[in-house]
Amino acid sequence: MKKWKFLDENWLAVLTGAVIFFVCIATFVNHYKDFASDLVSGIRTGRTTFSETGLNCIKPVIAGLEEDFSKNLYGNKYAVEIPGLFNRLMNKKVTEDPEARYTVYKMSNHQLTHNYTGYDMTDYAENYLKFAAEMKQIGIPLLYVQAPFKINKYNNELPYGIKDETNPLSDSFLEMISPECDTADLREVIHQEGFDYSSLFYNTDHHWTAETGLWASSVLADELCGRYGLELDTSHLSRENYTFTTYKNYMLGSQGKRTGMIYSGLDDFILIEPVYETKYHLQIPKIKLDKEGSCSETLLFEQYMGSNFYEDDPGRVYTGDNYALMVIQNLLSSNESKILLVKDSYSKSVIPFFASTCKELHVIDLRVYKHSVSGYAKENGIDCVVVMYNPSAVVRPEFFEFQKE
Amino acid sequence: MVFSSAIFLFAFLPLVLLLYFLVKGTERKNTVLLISSLFFYAWGEPIYILLLIGTILLNWMFGRLVIRENPHRKGWLTAAVLVNAGVLFVFKYLAFVCQNLNLLIGRSGSNSPVSIALPIGISFFTFQALSYVIDVYRGNGASQKKIKNVALYISLFPQLIAGPIVRYQTIAEQIEHRKTTPEMIRTGVRRFILGLGKKVVFANNFALAADAVFGSDQQYGSLVLWIGAIAYTLQILFDFSGYSDMAIGLGNIFGFEFQENFDYPYISKSVSEFWRRWHISLGSWFRDYVYIPLGGNRVSSKRHILNLFIVWLLTGIWHGANWTFVVWGLGYFVILVTEKYLKLDRILEKKLWVIPHLYTMLFVILGWVVFRSDSISAGWQYIAGMFGGLVKRADEWILIREYMGEYAGIFLLSFALLIPWHRVFHLKKHFYRVRILASDILCFCLFLLSVAYIMKGSYSPFIYFNF
């Protein structure tokens, strides 16, 4: 009786304490090795910087530990649903993020987007122009392709009072490079074709859909054939060459994971597989992958088809992760063309379709690739280099480090 | 670290609670609290922890030197005041003074030649330390031989970085003799959750609402400006009173009873009453350590007004190194003197419906606009706009509709927290058990919502952090 009376009077304190201790213990049990290793590496770094910064060297260690703890907090992936519900009830259009560039805006078409502001494209343009000069010297054509962004340049549906800051950044970059370099702007093509803009993108993710990737690969192939007279097989790039399997309400994209699915809803996921015969040899040195098979066996990573909304990312079905280097040989190619694609994550849903057009498709991601791109192109006898970025990549310096050695 | 952070709530706090309740005896518990408090401060200020330790050492020493038996104690008291004020001046005001001197002598460039990072909570712990020395001098508390007790008093983490400013005389006995009862833990947990919810759910959302207006480069009409000003008025209340609630709640859990710091200030009927309800610990500190020693109101009218001027000048300056805070403080001086000498506060206490409340909130809101502004001219421009046309452009109505669509809910919910309903409806005895159960259930829901927000890692600056 005494025990029940105690609980009856103190259940709030007991339950609150239980939640706090549970999260504390679960977090440490799951991640104590990560915290320990962060602490050790922080101390090592601190030791080396102590002579310059004095006791200030402790601050980054503390900041790093705190950030890691917050990121690995037990249940944080799921807890986002509660503020998401609250935000939905309040009809909030803006979900702030500790990292300002990841603040999520809900557009009037109910799609979520980020909006990048305050970047100066000058250095990036200079790096690109240097790279372009190198490519000109070695005689390999270079094309910059501007992929579209979720915010429609011609009809942004951002919340009232929020300006589109992202498309102007790409505009400014293109303005700086286009006098000396070949460029193609898919945003203009989309605008001219009069597409239903929001249908090109996922609602809850920052990427375009795989169907848009298929369309983009056809536009890209046409550009390369038209501009540089390359022999590319474009016969497989129309919709009738593929099956489209729709998984309804299957995916919670990157932006939806930040706001919670109660706030954002879910996306359908469409798996696009070729009906024509395919045979590829895929090499990904970073993960020591070397295999041969059909498109579905090599370029579609169906192990990522999981439906855990918080853990899985079905978008990775299309060529997996962002690897430093991928080499795809089309063993049924009717031409000898070799293309190097310098990519961001948008290109993942272009690669499985574009690979059918040429003999070899080499794919580099500058976020992880640590060597000279022009050197690679020269060594591997590349016929044409394509750099294709979406506007959110245009603001990241690592995408423009073409000359790393 | 802040109370509303993941690392505090799910790492620091459980560890401290575990150690605190595992050890037996007040002495050992004090040791746990002292070490955790120093660690708490060092986590946020790994260098300025030395400043805190230095403050503790110096003031303990001053506390030993101002005892009755020392014939030179007045000199030591003066030294204590000068040293503490000096430390505060150097870290908080030196850069500002240098910048203004530069402007005065016509030097080009608006940047101060001196740049010193502001230690978190310096205004709070130096005032607290000074309170110890003055209380010992006055005989309101015994001089502590044990430096540990003084260290604990000054550095106790629940109130170290944002108050309430705890008086030594109120806490000396509790440091040596206290016991945490289940009732105190119950009360403490409820209070902590309320504070956490005020900060994480309300203050943070009002911060977004206020920043959308104050931070915009657009020119708005009075409607939007008033909404922004009210949003900030609510933000600062929930931010600061929320932090105080958390501090008081944590204090309860560790067996301490701190004094209240906020008493529903926005129901005040006069500005005089407002300052009896807002940041009570600061107001009473200035009353007891500045106003009364200067003579208070037991002097001629001229001297009384001068005393008030000094107190409100210091109150403004205490809040920050900017002319806006000085203007804010002196603005209250003018209003309070007016209320006092025209006996307005007595008139306003009569039943005049909502007029006294509107009168008070008008000055409070305008004051917060100045308080928040980066400069006096920016504040003046904002206030001028608040009394201009309703809108500057036709499409502003769309903004107002969208803005209120987003924030109306939180505005309405917040009004529930502004009024002491239990006093309004005299609910003390009615349906007691049902009320307690309902309020506990609401509390737990608020706790889960707050934890979810913390986990989501939303926008979470403490306004009073830099004082």
mmCIF file of N, CA and C in Angstrom, chain A residues 6 8-13 15-17 19-21 23-25 27-28 53-56 58-59 61-63 65-66 69-70 73-76 79-80 82-83 86-87 89-98 159-161 163 258-259, chain B residues 1 5-7 9-11 13-14 17-18 42-47 50 182 185-186 189-190 193 201 205 208 217-218 393 395-396 398-399 402 405-407 409-410 413 433 437 440-441 443-444 447-449 452-453 455-459:
data_model
loop_
_atom_site.group_PDB
_atom_site.id
_atom_site.type_symbol
_atom_site.label_atom_id
_atom_site.label_comp_id
_atom_site.label_asym_id
_atom_site.label_seq_id
_atom_site.Cartn_x
_atom_site.Cartn_y
_atom_site.Cartn_z
ATOM 1 N N PHE A 6 3.191 5.897 -2.684
ATOM 2 C CA PHE A 6 4.376 6.616 -3.122
ATOM 3 C C PHE A 6 4.309 6.880 -4.621
ATOM 4 N N ASP A 8 1.618 6.821 -6.515
ATOM 5 C CA ASP A 8 0.460 7.663 -6.800
ATOM 6 C C ASP A 8 0.822 9.144 -6.675
ATOM 7 N N GLU A 9 1.633 9.437 -5.649
ATOM 8 C CA GLU A 9 1.977 10.844 -5.420
ATOM 9 C C GLU A 9 3.167 11.292 -6.255
ATOM 10 N N ASN A 10 4.036 10.348 -6.587
ATOM 11 C CA ASN A 10 5.311 10.729 -7.211
ATOM 12 C C ASN A 10 5.506 10.194 -8.621
ATOM 13 N N TRP A 11 4.412 9.782 -9.273
ATOM 14 C CA TRP A 11 4.579 9.120 -10.568
ATOM 15 C C TRP A 11 5.222 10.048 -11.589
ATOM 16 N N LEU A 12 4.940 11.344 -11.506
ATOM 17 C CA LEU A 12 5.511 12.274 -12.484
ATOM 18 C C LEU A 12 7.028 12.311 -12.349
ATOM 19 N N ALA A 13 7.498 12.430 -11.111
ATOM 20 C CA ALA A 13 8.939 12.484 -10.884
ATOM 21 C C ALA A 13 9.591 11.163 -11.297
ATOM 22 N N LEU A 15 8.479 8.879 -13.486
ATOM 23 C CA LEU A 15 8.437 8.688 -14.938
ATOM 24 C C LEU A 15 9.431 9.610 -15.645
ATOM 25 N N THR A 16 9.508 10.852 -15.182
ATOM 26 C CA THR A 16 10.452 11.805 -15.790
ATOM 27 C C THR A 16 11.879 11.302 -15.615
ATOM 28 N N GLY A 17 12.179 10.885 -14.390
ATOM 29 C CA GLY A 17 13.513 10.337 -14.125
ATOM 30 C C GLY A 17 13.786 9.110 -14.977
ATOM 31 N N VAL A 19 12.572 8.355 -17.927
ATOM 32 C CA VAL A 19 12.828 8.746 -19.327
ATOM 33 C C VAL A 19 14.258 9.272 -19.465
ATOM 34 N N ILE A 20 14.639 10.153 -18.550
ATOM 35 C CA ILE A 20 15.974 10.767 -18.623
ATOM 36 C C ILE A 20 17.063 9.704 -18.503
ATOM 37 N N PHE A 21 16.922 8.840 -17.502
ATOM 38 C CA PHE A 21 17.954 7.821 -17.306
ATOM 39 C C PHE A 21 17.962 6.801 -18.441
ATOM 40 N N VAL A 23 17.150 7.259 -21.653
ATOM 41 C CA VAL A 23 17.798 7.840 -22.832
ATOM 42 C C VAL A 23 19.303 7.949 -22.608
ATOM 43 N N CYS A 24 19.682 8.352 -21.379
ATOM 44 C CA CYS A 24 21.110 8.490 -21.043
ATOM 45 C C CYS A 24 21.824 7.159 -21.204
ATOM 46 N N ILE A 25 21.277 6.129 -20.582
ATOM 47 C CA ILE A 25 21.947 4.823 -20.612
ATOM 48 C C ILE A 25 21.951 4.255 -22.031
ATOM 49 N N THR A 27 21.864 5.790 -24.854
ATOM 50 C CA THR A 27 22.791 6.527 -25.708
ATOM 51 C C THR A 27 24.226 6.093 -25.448
ATOM 52 N N PHE A 28 24.585 6.018 -24.178
ATOM 53 C CA PHE A 28 25.967 5.644 -23.863
ATOM 54 C C PHE A 28 26.259 4.196 -24.234
ATOM 55 N N THR A 53 47.071 27.973 -29.437
ATOM 56 C CA THR A 53 45.781 28.487 -28.954
ATOM 57 C C THR A 53 45.637 28.448 -27.441
ATOM 58 N N GLY A 54 46.595 27.842 -26.770
ATOM 59 C CA GLY A 54 46.479 27.762 -25.318
ATOM 60 C C GLY A 54 45.279 26.920 -24.917
ATOM 61 N N LEU A 55 44.622 27.340 -23.821
ATOM 62 C CA LEU A 55 43.507 26.560 -23.310
ATOM 63 C C LEU A 55 42.301 26.577 -24.255
ATOM 64 N N ASN A 56 42.331 27.484 -25.225
ATOM 65 C CA ASN A 56 41.247 27.512 -26.219
ATOM 66 C C ASN A 56 41.149 26.219 -27.006
ATOM 67 N N ILE A 58 40.708 23.459 -25.910
ATOM 68 C CA ILE A 58 39.700 22.564 -25.301
ATOM 69 C C ILE A 58 38.328 22.791 -25.942
ATOM 70 N N LYS A 59 38.088 24.031 -26.370
ATOM 71 C CA LYS A 59 36.741 24.366 -26.860
ATOM 72 C C LYS A 59 36.272 23.478 -28.003
ATOM 73 N N VAL A 61 37.130 20.496 -28.693
ATOM 74 C CA VAL A 61 36.921 19.134 -28.169
ATOM 75 C C VAL A 61 35.531 19.050 -27.532
ATOM 76 N N ILE A 62 35.228 20.056 -26.709
ATOM 77 C CA ILE A 62 33.935 20.086 -26.029
ATOM 78 C C ILE A 62 32.803 20.207 -27.049
ATOM 79 N N ALA A 63 33.003 21.112 -28.010
ATOM 80 C CA ALA A 63 31.959 21.321 -29.024
ATOM 81 C C ALA A 63 31.726 20.037 -29.812
ATOM 82 N N LEU A 65 32.309 16.914 -28.827
ATOM 83 C CA LEU A 65 31.649 15.906 -27.977
ATOM 84 C C LEU A 65 30.166 16.205 -27.855
ATOM 85 N N GLU A 66 29.863 17.487 -27.661
ATOM 86 C CA GLU A 66 28.467 17.869 -27.484
ATOM 87 C C GLU A 66 27.673 17.601 -28.764
ATOM 88 N N PHE A 69 27.195 13.848 -29.159
ATOM 89 C CA PHE A 69 26.212 13.329 -28.205
ATOM 90 C C PHE A 69 24.806 13.631 -28.710
ATOM 91 N N SER A 70 24.594 14.875 -29.149
ATOM 92 C CA SER A 70 23.266 15.264 -29.635
ATOM 93 C C SER A 70 22.867 14.446 -30.862
ATOM 94 N N LEU A 73 21.964 10.835 -29.886
ATOM 95 C CA LEU A 73 21.019 10.681 -28.783
ATOM 96 C C LEU A 73 19.983 9.616 -29.125
ATOM 97 N N TYR A 74 19.790 8.694 -28.205
ATOM 98 C CA TYR A 74 18.880 7.579 -28.451
ATOM 99 C C TYR A 74 17.468 8.091 -28.714
ATOM 100 N N GLY A 75 16.906 7.656 -29.813
ATOM 101 C CA GLY A 75 15.520 8.006 -30.126
ATOM 102 C C GLY A 75 15.340 9.326 -30.858
ATOM 103 N N ASN A 76 16.471 10.004 -31.184
ATOM 104 C CA ASN A 76 16.268 11.331 -31.765
ATOM 105 C C ASN A 76 15.635 11.270 -33.156
ATOM 106 N N ALA A 79 11.916 10.988 -32.347
ATOM 107 C CA ALA A 79 11.367 12.079 -31.534
ATOM 108 C C ALA A 79 10.976 13.270 -32.388
ATOM 109 N N VAL A 80 11.552 13.375 -33.576
ATOM 110 C CA VAL A 80 11.247 14.509 -34.446
ATOM 111 C C VAL A 80 9.758 14.561 -34.803
ATOM 112 N N ILE A 82 7.197 14.408 -32.869
ATOM 113 C CA ILE A 82 6.357 15.187 -31.943
ATOM 114 C C ILE A 82 6.404 16.680 -32.281
ATOM 115 N N PRO A 83 7.588 17.280 -32.427
ATOM 116 C CA PRO A 83 7.589 18.665 -32.899
ATOM 117 C C PRO A 83 6.963 18.789 -34.286
ATOM 118 N N PHE A 86 3.329 19.095 -33.779
ATOM 119 C CA PHE A 86 3.072 20.432 -33.228
ATOM 120 C C PHE A 86 3.178 21.469 -34.339
ATOM 121 N N ASN A 87 4.218 21.347 -35.168
ATOM 122 C CA ASN A 87 4.413 22.295 -36.263
ATOM 123 C C ASN A 87 3.300 22.189 -37.291
ATOM 124 N N LEU A 89 0.199 21.235 -36.639
ATOM 125 C CA LEU A 89 -0.999 21.843 -36.036
ATOM 126 C C LEU A 89 -0.915 23.367 -36.087
ATOM 127 N N MET A 90 0.311 23.866 -35.941
ATOM 128 C CA MET A 90 0.488 25.323 -35.971
ATOM 129 C C MET A 90 0.591 25.849 -37.395
ATOM 130 N N ASN A 91 0.555 24.934 -38.362
ATOM 131 C CA ASN A 91 0.651 25.322 -39.771
ATOM 132 C C ASN A 91 1.953 26.071 -40.059
ATOM 133 N N LYS A 92 3.023 25.625 -39.428
ATOM 134 C CA LYS A 92 4.312 26.282 -39.622
ATOM 135 C C LYS A 92 4.888 25.948 -40.983
ATOM 136 N N LYS A 93 5.428 26.967 -41.623
ATOM 137 C CA LYS A 93 5.982 26.772 -42.952
ATOM 138 C C LYS A 93 7.504 26.618 -42.907
ATOM 139 N N VAL A 94 8.088 26.967 -41.775
ATOM 140 C CA VAL A 94 9.546 26.933 -41.674
ATOM 141 C C VAL A 94 9.927 26.078 -40.479
ATOM 142 N N THR A 95 10.761 25.075 -40.711
ATOM 143 C CA THR A 95 11.287 24.258 -39.615
ATOM 144 C C THR A 95 12.775 24.552 -39.522
ATOM 145 N N GLU A 96 13.143 25.272 -38.455
ATOM 146 C CA GLU A 96 14.538 25.669 -38.293
ATOM 147 C C GLU A 96 15.404 24.461 -37.989
ATOM 148 N N ASP A 97 16.652 24.559 -38.443
ATOM 149 C CA ASP A 97 17.634 23.521 -38.166
ATOM 150 C C ASP A 97 18.837 24.189 -37.533
ATOM 151 N N PRO A 98 19.521 23.492 -36.581
ATOM 152 C CA PRO A 98 20.718 24.103 -36.001
ATOM 153 C C PRO A 98 21.721 24.530 -37.068
ATOM 154 N N PRO A 159 7.250 30.075 -48.848
ATOM 155 C CA PRO A 159 6.348 30.827 -47.972
ATOM 156 C C PRO A 159 6.500 32.322 -48.217
ATOM 157 N N TYR A 160 5.434 33.045 -47.999
ATOM 158 C CA TYR A 160 5.438 34.475 -48.249
ATOM 159 C C TYR A 160 6.558 35.146 -47.469
ATOM 160 N N GLY A 161 7.289 36.005 -48.158
ATOM 161 C CA GLY A 161 8.361 36.740 -47.494
ATOM 162 C C GLY A 161 9.712 36.060 -47.618
ATOM 163 N N LYS A 163 12.657 34.690 -49.899
ATOM 164 C CA LYS A 163 13.130 34.855 -51.289
ATOM 165 C C LYS A 163 13.884 33.614 -51.724
ATOM 166 N N ARG A 258 14.020 15.361 -41.309
ATOM 167 C CA ARG A 258 14.298 16.488 -40.408
ATOM 168 C C ARG A 258 13.029 17.044 -39.774
ATOM 169 N N THR A 259 11.918 16.909 -40.505
ATOM 170 C CA THR A 259 10.677 17.508 -39.995
ATOM 171 C C THR A 259 9.734 16.487 -39.378
ATOM 172 N N MET B 1 27.162 24.627 -20.889
ATOM 173 C CA MET B 1 25.992 23.896 -21.409
ATOM 174 C C MET B 1 24.718 24.555 -20.879
ATOM 175 N N SER B 5 19.665 21.629 -23.272
ATOM 176 C CA SER B 5 20.475 20.906 -24.249
ATOM 177 C C SER B 5 20.455 19.417 -23.928
ATOM 178 N N ALA B 6 20.729 18.639 -24.958
ATOM 179 C CA ALA B 6 20.724 17.180 -24.804
ATOM 180 C C ALA B 6 21.805 16.746 -23.830
ATOM 181 N N ILE B 7 22.961 17.373 -23.917
ATOM 182 C CA ILE B 7 24.077 16.934 -23.088
ATOM 183 C C ILE B 7 23.799 17.212 -21.619
ATOM 184 N N LEU B 9 20.618 17.473 -20.190
ATOM 185 C CA LEU B 9 19.465 16.692 -19.744
ATOM 186 C C LEU B 9 19.749 15.198 -19.679
ATOM 187 N N PHE B 10 20.552 14.696 -20.618
ATOM 188 C CA PHE B 10 20.718 13.239 -20.711
ATOM 189 C C PHE B 10 22.120 12.748 -20.393
ATOM 190 N N ALA B 11 23.012 13.627 -20.006
ATOM 191 C CA ALA B 11 24.346 13.172 -19.591
ATOM 192 C C ALA B 11 24.706 13.788 -18.240
ATOM 193 N N LEU B 13 22.969 15.856 -16.061
ATOM 194 C CA LEU B 13 21.977 15.805 -14.965
ATOM 195 C C LEU B 13 21.824 14.410 -14.373
ATOM 196 N N PRO B 14 21.625 13.357 -15.182
ATOM 197 C CA PRO B 14 21.487 12.029 -14.570
ATOM 198 C C PRO B 14 22.723 11.619 -13.779
ATOM 199 N N LEU B 17 22.691 13.632 -10.498
ATOM 200 C CA LEU B 17 21.626 13.121 -9.618
ATOM 201 C C LEU B 17 22.040 11.791 -8.990
ATOM 202 N N LEU B 18 22.619 10.941 -9.822
ATOM 203 C CA LEU B 18 23.045 9.622 -9.331
ATOM 204 C C LEU B 18 24.081 9.771 -8.226
ATOM 205 N N ALA B 42 32.955 25.029 -16.528
ATOM 206 C CA ALA B 42 34.130 24.791 -17.359
ATOM 207 C C ALA B 42 33.745 24.237 -18.734
ATOM 208 N N TRP B 43 32.665 23.485 -18.783
ATOM 209 C CA TRP B 43 32.213 22.907 -20.051
ATOM 210 C C TRP B 43 31.902 24.012 -21.059
ATOM 211 N N GLY B 44 31.280 25.087 -20.538
ATOM 212 C CA GLY B 44 30.957 26.191 -21.441
ATOM 213 C C GLY B 44 32.091 27.200 -21.567
ATOM 214 N N GLU B 45 32.892 27.308 -20.511
ATOM 215 C CA GLU B 45 33.976 28.302 -20.477
ATOM 216 C C GLU B 45 35.247 27.653 -19.934
ATOM 217 N N PRO B 46 35.944 26.894 -20.751
ATOM 218 C CA PRO B 46 37.115 26.164 -20.247
ATOM 219 C C PRO B 46 38.247 27.074 -19.768
ATOM 220 N N ILE B 47 38.247 28.344 -20.231
ATOM 221 C CA ILE B 47 39.278 29.272 -19.767
ATOM 222 C C ILE B 47 38.750 30.111 -18.613
ATOM 223 N N LEU B 50 38.719 29.730 -14.658
ATOM 224 C CA LEU B 50 39.748 30.296 -13.779
ATOM 225 C C LEU B 50 39.258 31.613 -13.194
ATOM 226 N N PRO B 182 10.591 13.874 -0.502
ATOM 227 C CA PRO B 182 9.856 13.521 -1.725
ATOM 228 C C PRO B 182 8.996 14.686 -2.232
ATOM 229 N N ILE B 185 11.161 16.972 -4.211
ATOM 230 C CA ILE B 185 11.480 16.393 -5.527
ATOM 231 C C ILE B 185 10.276 16.537 -6.450
ATOM 232 N N ARG B 186 9.085 16.247 -5.902
ATOM 233 C CA ARG B 186 7.851 16.393 -6.714
ATOM 234 C C ARG B 186 7.726 17.812 -7.229
ATOM 235 N N VAL B 189 10.559 18.711 -9.742
ATOM 236 C CA VAL B 189 10.399 18.121 -11.083
ATOM 237 C C VAL B 189 9.330 18.883 -11.867
ATOM 238 N N ARG B 190 8.210 19.171 -11.190
ATOM 239 C CA ARG B 190 7.131 19.919 -11.874
ATOM 240 C C ARG B 190 7.654 21.270 -12.338
ATOM 241 N N ILE B 193 10.080 20.945 -15.279
ATOM 242 C CA ILE B 193 9.394 20.637 -16.539
ATOM 243 C C ILE B 193 8.687 21.880 -17.073
ATOM 244 N N VAL B 201 9.544 25.111 -25.860
ATOM 245 C CA VAL B 201 8.360 25.131 -26.721
ATOM 246 C C VAL B 201 7.927 26.568 -27.006
ATOM 247 N N ASN B 205 9.771 29.242 -30.049
ATOM 248 C CA ASN B 205 8.846 29.565 -31.145
ATOM 249 C C ASN B 205 8.595 31.060 -31.230
ATOM 250 N N LEU B 208 11.437 32.689 -33.061
ATOM 251 C CA LEU B 208 11.321 32.635 -34.526
ATOM 252 C C LEU B 208 10.355 33.713 -35.013
ATOM 253 N N ASP B 217 14.762 42.796 -43.453
ATOM 254 C CA ASP B 217 15.226 44.082 -43.995
ATOM 255 C C ASP B 217 14.076 44.843 -44.670
ATOM 256 N N GLN B 218 12.869 44.305 -44.541
ATOM 257 C CA GLN B 218 11.706 44.963 -45.137
ATOM 258 C C GLN B 218 11.161 46.033 -44.198
ATOM 259 N N ARG B 393 2.413 48.170 -47.361
ATOM 260 C CA ARG B 393 2.113 47.681 -48.711
ATOM 261 C C ARG B 393 0.863 46.821 -48.614
ATOM 262 N N ASP B 395 0.326 43.949 -49.917
ATOM 263 C CA ASP B 395 0.570 42.511 -49.733
ATOM 264 C C ASP B 395 0.997 42.165 -48.303
ATOM 265 N N GLU B 396 1.118 43.196 -47.463
ATOM 266 C CA GLU B 396 1.461 42.918 -46.069
ATOM 267 C C GLU B 396 0.344 42.140 -45.378
ATOM 268 N N ILE B 398 -1.175 39.716 -46.591
ATOM 269 C CA ILE B 398 -0.908 38.285 -46.834
ATOM 270 C C ILE B 398 0.095 37.786 -45.794
ATOM 271 N N LEU B 399 1.129 38.616 -45.569
ATOM 272 C CA LEU B 399 2.137 38.241 -44.581
ATOM 273 C C LEU B 399 1.500 38.069 -43.209
ATOM 274 N N GLU B 402 -0.501 34.891 -43.073
ATOM 275 C CA GLU B 402 0.369 33.705 -43.015
ATOM 276 C C GLU B 402 1.054 33.615 -41.654
ATOM 277 N N GLY B 405 -1.395 32.728 -39.097
ATOM 278 C CA GLY B 405 -1.746 31.329 -39.326
ATOM 279 C C GLY B 405 -0.749 30.404 -38.667
ATOM 280 N N GLU B 406 0.516 30.796 -38.698
ATOM 281 C CA GLU B 406 1.564 29.956 -38.088
ATOM 282 C C GLU B 406 1.639 30.111 -36.590
ATOM 283 N N TYR B 407 1.484 31.328 -36.106
ATOM 284 C CA TYR B 407 1.807 31.587 -34.693
ATOM 285 C C TYR B 407 0.606 31.846 -33.790
ATOM 286 N N GLY B 409 -1.713 29.947 -32.785
ATOM 287 C CA GLY B 409 -1.876 28.866 -31.820
ATOM 288 C C GLY B 409 -0.968 29.050 -30.619
ATOM 289 N N ILE B 410 0.301 29.327 -30.880
ATOM 290 C CA ILE B 410 1.257 29.463 -29.784
ATOM 291 C C ILE B 410 0.973 30.731 -28.979
ATOM 292 N N LEU B 413 -2.022 29.727 -26.779
ATOM 293 C CA LEU B 413 -1.596 28.796 -25.718
ATOM 294 C C LEU B 413 -0.823 29.524 -24.633
ATOM 295 N N ARG B 433 -7.346 16.858 -5.836
ATOM 296 C CA ARG B 433 -6.675 15.676 -6.388
ATOM 297 C C ARG B 433 -6.817 15.614 -7.911
ATOM 298 N N LEU B 437 -3.759 15.731 -10.550
ATOM 299 C CA LEU B 437 -3.571 14.666 -11.545
ATOM 300 C C LEU B 437 -3.553 15.256 -12.951
ATOM 301 N N ASP B 440 -0.385 17.175 -13.545
ATOM 302 C CA ASP B 440 0.762 16.270 -13.715
ATOM 303 C C ASP B 440 0.752 15.630 -15.100
ATOM 304 N N ILE B 441 -0.439 15.260 -15.574
ATOM 305 C CA ILE B 441 -0.523 14.657 -16.912
ATOM 306 C C ILE B 441 -0.086 15.680 -17.962
ATOM 307 N N CYS B 443 1.833 18.202 -17.457
ATOM 308 C CA CYS B 443 3.275 18.388 -17.240
ATOM 309 C C CYS B 443 4.074 17.336 -17.983
ATOM 310 N N PHE B 444 3.651 16.084 -17.866
ATOM 311 C CA PHE B 444 4.392 15.003 -18.501
ATOM 312 C C PHE B 444 4.327 15.135 -20.020
ATOM 313 N N PHE B 447 6.680 17.725 -20.920
ATOM 314 C CA PHE B 447 8.040 17.188 -20.827
ATOM 315 C C PHE B 447 8.394 16.409 -22.092
ATOM 316 N N LEU B 448 7.483 15.549 -22.544
ATOM 317 C CA LEU B 448 7.765 14.758 -23.743
ATOM 318 C C LEU B 448 7.919 15.668 -24.961
ATOM 319 N N LEU B 449 7.063 16.678 -25.044
ATOM 320 C CA LEU B 449 7.161 17.612 -26.170
ATOM 321 C C LEU B 449 8.494 18.357 -26.116
ATOM 322 N N ALA B 452 11.285 16.091 -27.086
ATOM 323 C CA ALA B 452 11.263 15.877 -28.535
ATOM 324 C C ALA B 452 11.879 17.054 -29.262
ATOM 325 N N TYR B 453 11.553 18.274 -28.808
ATOM 326 C CA TYR B 453 12.148 19.459 -29.404
ATOM 327 C C TYR B 453 13.660 19.465 -29.199
ATOM 328 N N MET B 455 15.587 16.924 -28.773
ATOM 329 C CA MET B 455 16.160 15.898 -29.629
ATOM 330 C C MET B 455 16.199 16.372 -31.079
ATOM 331 N N LYS B 456 15.200 17.086 -31.464
ATOM 332 C CA LYS B 456 15.183 17.592 -32.831
ATOM 333 C C LYS B 456 16.237 18.693 -32.991
ATOM 334 N N GLY B 457 16.623 19.239 -31.834
ATOM 335 C CA GLY B 457 17.738 20.195 -31.870
ATOM 336 C C GLY B 457 17.371 21.523 -32.449
ATOM 337 N N SER B 458 16.169 21.985 -32.046
ATOM 338 C CA SER B 458 15.746 23.250 -32.631
ATOM 339 C C SER B 458 16.530 24.420 -32.094
ATOM 340 N N TYR B 459 16.340 25.572 -32.771
ATOM 341 C CA TYR B 459 16.818 26.900 -32.486
ATOM 342 C C TYR B 459 16.649 27.213 -31.002
#
